[in-house]
GROMACS .gro file of C-alpha atoms in nm:
model
  184
    1UNK     CA    1   0.000   0.000   0.000
    2UNK     CA    2   0.125   0.349  -0.083
    3UNK     CA    3   0.089   0.628   0.166
    4UNK     CA    4   0.171   0.994   0.118
    5UNK     CA    5   0.200   1.209   0.428
    6UNK     CA    6   0.219   1.589   0.416
    7UNK     CA    7   0.493   1.684   0.661
    8UNK     CA    8   0.469   2.062   0.634
    9UNK     CA    9   0.258   2.321   0.453
   10UNK     CA   10   0.431   2.652   0.393
   11UNK     CA   11   0.247   2.955   0.530
   12UNK     CA   12   0.431   3.245   0.364
   13UNK     CA   13   0.610   3.346   0.688
   14UNK     CA   14   0.838   3.043   0.649
   15UNK     CA   15   0.860   3.079   0.270
   16UNK     CA   16   0.667   2.985  -0.041
   17UNK     CA   17   0.730   2.802  -0.366
   18UNK     CA   18   0.991   2.540  -0.272
   19UNK     CA   19   1.124   2.461  -0.622
   20UNK     CA   20   1.454   2.287  -0.548
   21UNK     CA   21   1.531   1.936  -0.436
   22UNK     CA   22   1.597   1.863  -0.071
   23UNK     CA   23   1.930   1.741   0.058
   24UNK     CA   24   1.989   1.506   0.349
   25UNK     CA   25   2.281   1.655   0.540
   26UNK     CA   26   2.535   1.482   0.761
   27UNK     CA   27   2.359   1.615   1.074
   28UNK     CA   28   2.046   1.413   0.987
   29UNK     CA   29   1.830   1.713   0.889
   30UNK     CA   30   1.678   1.774   0.548
   31UNK     CA   31   1.762   2.116   0.400
   32UNK     CA   32   1.586   2.312   0.128
   33UNK     CA   33   1.501   2.655  -0.009
   34UNK     CA   34   1.192   2.850  -0.106
   35UNK     CA   35   1.199   3.100  -0.391
   36UNK     CA   36   0.956   3.347  -0.236
   37UNK     CA   37   0.817   3.496   0.082
   38UNK     CA   38   0.975   3.461   0.424
   39UNK     CA   39   1.051   3.760   0.645
   40UNK     CA   40   1.176   3.974   0.355
   41UNK     CA   41   0.973   3.825   0.068
   42UNK     CA   42   1.289   3.706  -0.112
   43UNK     CA   43   1.292   3.336  -0.019
   44UNK     CA   44   1.425   3.126   0.266
   45UNK     CA   45   1.659   2.843   0.360
   46UNK     CA   46   1.513   2.592   0.603
   47UNK     CA   47   1.587   2.263   0.771
   48UNK     CA   48   1.345   2.007   0.899
   49UNK     CA   49   1.337   1.671   1.063
   50UNK     CA   50   1.206   1.367   0.877
   51UNK     CA   51   0.905   1.397   1.113
   52UNK     CA   52   0.828   1.746   0.975
   53UNK     CA   53   0.952   1.998   1.235
   54UNK     CA   54   1.066   2.295   1.022
   55UNK     CA   55   1.310   2.572   1.121
   56UNK     CA   56   1.377   2.874   0.899
   57UNK     CA   57   1.752   2.932   0.901
   58UNK     CA   58   1.771   3.238   0.677
   59UNK     CA   59   1.539   3.482   0.501
   60UNK     CA   60   1.703   3.646   0.200
   61UNK     CA   61   1.676   4.026   0.176
   62UNK     CA   62   1.780   4.090  -0.185
   63UNK     CA   63   2.119   4.236  -0.081
   64UNK     CA   64   2.243   3.884  -0.005
   65UNK     CA   65   2.040   3.730  -0.289
   66UNK     CA   66   1.680   3.645  -0.369
   67UNK     CA   67   1.482   3.355  -0.514
   68UNK     CA   68   1.713   3.058  -0.452
   69UNK     CA   69   1.589   2.811  -0.715
   70UNK     CA   70   1.889   2.577  -0.705
   71UNK     CA   71   1.927   2.302  -0.446
   72UNK     CA   72   2.183   2.340  -0.171
   73UNK     CA   73   2.491   2.121  -0.152
   74UNK     CA   74   2.694   2.028   0.152
   75UNK     CA   75   3.062   2.060   0.068
   76UNK     CA   76   3.361   1.880   0.212
   77UNK     CA   77   3.406   2.152   0.476
   78UNK     CA   78   3.058   2.071   0.615
   79UNK     CA   79   2.909   2.406   0.511
   80UNK     CA   80   2.618   2.450   0.272
   81UNK     CA   81   2.649   2.627  -0.063
   82UNK     CA   82   2.388   2.749  -0.306
   83UNK     CA   83   2.290   3.011  -0.559
   84UNK     CA   84   2.016   3.270  -0.578
   85UNK     CA   85   1.868   3.352  -0.917
   86UNK     CA   86   1.834   3.726  -0.848
   87UNK     CA   87   1.946   3.983  -0.594
   88UNK     CA   88   2.296   4.050  -0.472
   89UNK     CA   89   2.506   4.359  -0.542
   90UNK     CA   90   2.402   4.377  -0.909
   91UNK     CA   91   2.060   4.209  -0.904
   92UNK     CA   92   2.186   3.919  -1.121
   93UNK     CA   93   2.210   3.653  -0.849
   94UNK     CA   94   2.467   3.524  -0.605
   95UNK     CA   95   2.662   3.223  -0.489
   96UNK     CA   96   2.651   3.190  -0.112
   97UNK     CA   97   2.787   2.989   0.178
   98UNK     CA   98   2.565   2.904   0.474
   99UNK     CA   99   2.680   2.771   0.809
  100UNK     CA  100   2.454   2.522   0.987
  101UNK     CA  101   2.325   2.803   1.214
  102UNK     CA  102   2.195   2.995   0.908
  103UNK     CA  103   2.472   3.256   0.882
  104UNK     CA  104   2.506   3.352   0.515
  105UNK     CA  105   2.815   3.484   0.339
  106UNK     CA  106   2.791   3.602  -0.021
  107UNK     CA  107   3.081   3.451  -0.214
  108UNK     CA  108   3.003   3.610  -0.551
  109UNK     CA  109   2.751   3.854  -0.696
  110UNK     CA  110   2.700   3.810  -1.070
  111UNK     CA  111   2.716   4.125  -1.281
  112UNK     CA  112   2.585   4.003  -1.618
  113UNK     CA  113   2.925   3.990  -1.788
  114UNK     CA  114   3.021   3.681  -1.585
  115UNK     CA  115   2.669   3.539  -1.599
  116UNK     CA  116   2.326   3.616  -1.460
  117UNK     CA  117   2.046   3.419  -1.298
  118UNK     CA  118   2.215   3.099  -1.180
  119UNK     CA  119   1.906   2.877  -1.172
  120UNK     CA  120   2.104   2.551  -1.170
  121UNK     CA  121   2.275   2.400  -0.872
  122UNK     CA  122   2.642   2.389  -0.781
  123UNK     CA  123   2.867   2.086  -0.785
  124UNK     CA  124   3.188   2.052  -0.593
  125UNK     CA  125   3.443   1.887  -0.819
  126UNK     CA  126   3.726   1.668  -0.697
  127UNK     CA  127   3.962   1.968  -0.719
  128UNK     CA  128   3.760   2.134  -0.439
  129UNK     CA  129   3.618   2.408  -0.665
  130UNK     CA  130   3.251   2.475  -0.728
  131UNK     CA  131   3.108   2.471  -1.080
  132UNK     CA  132   2.772   2.594  -1.203
  133UNK     CA  133   2.579   2.756  -1.485
  134UNK     CA  134   2.382   3.073  -1.537
  135UNK     CA  135   2.069   3.108  -1.746
  136UNK     CA  136   2.158   3.450  -1.889
  137UNK     CA  137   2.461   3.676  -1.910
  138UNK     CA  138   2.814   3.604  -2.021
  139UNK     CA  139   2.979   3.758  -2.325
  140UNK     CA  140   2.696   3.660  -2.562
  141UNK     CA  141   2.410   3.692  -2.307
  142UNK     CA  142   2.311   3.326  -2.354
  143UNK     CA  143   2.441   3.206  -2.020
  144UNK     CA  144   2.775   3.098  -1.882
  145UNK     CA  145   2.955   2.813  -1.709
  146UNK     CA  146   3.154   2.929  -1.408
  147UNK     CA  147   3.410   2.797  -1.162
  148UNK     CA  148   3.441   2.937  -0.811
  149UNK     CA  149   3.743   2.847  -0.599
  150UNK     CA  150   3.733   2.937  -0.230
  151UNK     CA  151   4.038   2.750  -0.107
  152UNK     CA  152   3.887   2.409  -0.038
  153UNK     CA  153   4.149   2.152  -0.126
  154UNK     CA  154   4.100   1.855  -0.354
  155UNK     CA  155   3.921   1.557  -0.209
  156UNK     CA  156   4.059   1.298  -0.448
  157UNK     CA  157   4.414   1.193  -0.502
  158UNK     CA  158   4.590   0.948  -0.729
  159UNK     CA  159   4.821   0.697  -0.570
  160UNK     CA  160   5.090   0.500  -0.744
  161UNK     CA  161   4.992   0.145  -0.829
  162UNK     CA  162   5.119  -0.144  -0.624
  163UNK     CA  163   5.223  -0.436  -0.844
  164UNK     CA  164   4.935  -0.374  -1.085
  165UNK     CA  165   4.899  -0.137  -1.378
  166UNK     CA  166   4.710   0.191  -1.357
  167UNK     CA  167   4.650   0.451  -1.091
  168UNK     CA  168   4.376   0.435  -0.835
  169UNK     CA  169   4.169   0.735  -0.723
  170UNK     CA  170   4.082   0.772  -0.357
  171UNK     CA  171   3.801   0.998  -0.246
  172UNK     CA  172   3.910   1.204   0.054
  173UNK     CA  173   3.574   1.379   0.108
  174UNK     CA  174   3.364   1.338   0.419
  175UNK     CA  175   3.075   1.155   0.244
  176UNK     CA  176   3.276   0.934   0.013
  177UNK     CA  177   3.232   0.587   0.155
  178UNK     CA  178   2.964   0.344   0.057
  179UNK     CA  179   2.746   0.140   0.290
  180UNK     CA  180   3.017  -0.113   0.360
  181UNK     CA  181   3.280   0.160   0.422
  182UNK     CA  182   3.498   0.058   0.126
  183UNK     CA  183   3.689   0.345  -0.027
  184UNK     CA  184   3.564   0.446  -0.369
   0.00000   0.00000   0.00000
């Protein structure tokens, strides 16, 4: 038998229009964003328990970004990273870092020439850098692919082979082991 249970209904004060996917973080909470409403009407970041207890961690105020449509990621440093599709210093969106207590730091404000409206999510590559795309902007105004390095080191390394041909890659990140704890 299939059962669907509504865990939370947004009421505008805690946000509206949750467009992005949820992530299950290492602390056991589920994290997500809303693209609208909240205290400043520019979207929110929230966490909730699998039982449905929701806590708003941050309400965007346009200066730090607005309308986060992309899902969050949890990087190897344990912090959360995401993008807002509008707002920031130039109104073209931002890339931000969020601590688990909800403190936001703007890492980059797009200005149109380097891209605008980053609707897609970030990925952290094995070199430690973040990569993403923008919907508009760039030199031709058709969008851009960007790389943002903030000093996080690589989380993969190659090791010399031992009596067999080829190199092996070892994931050094904090969420890199499978169920049986074998290194990938």
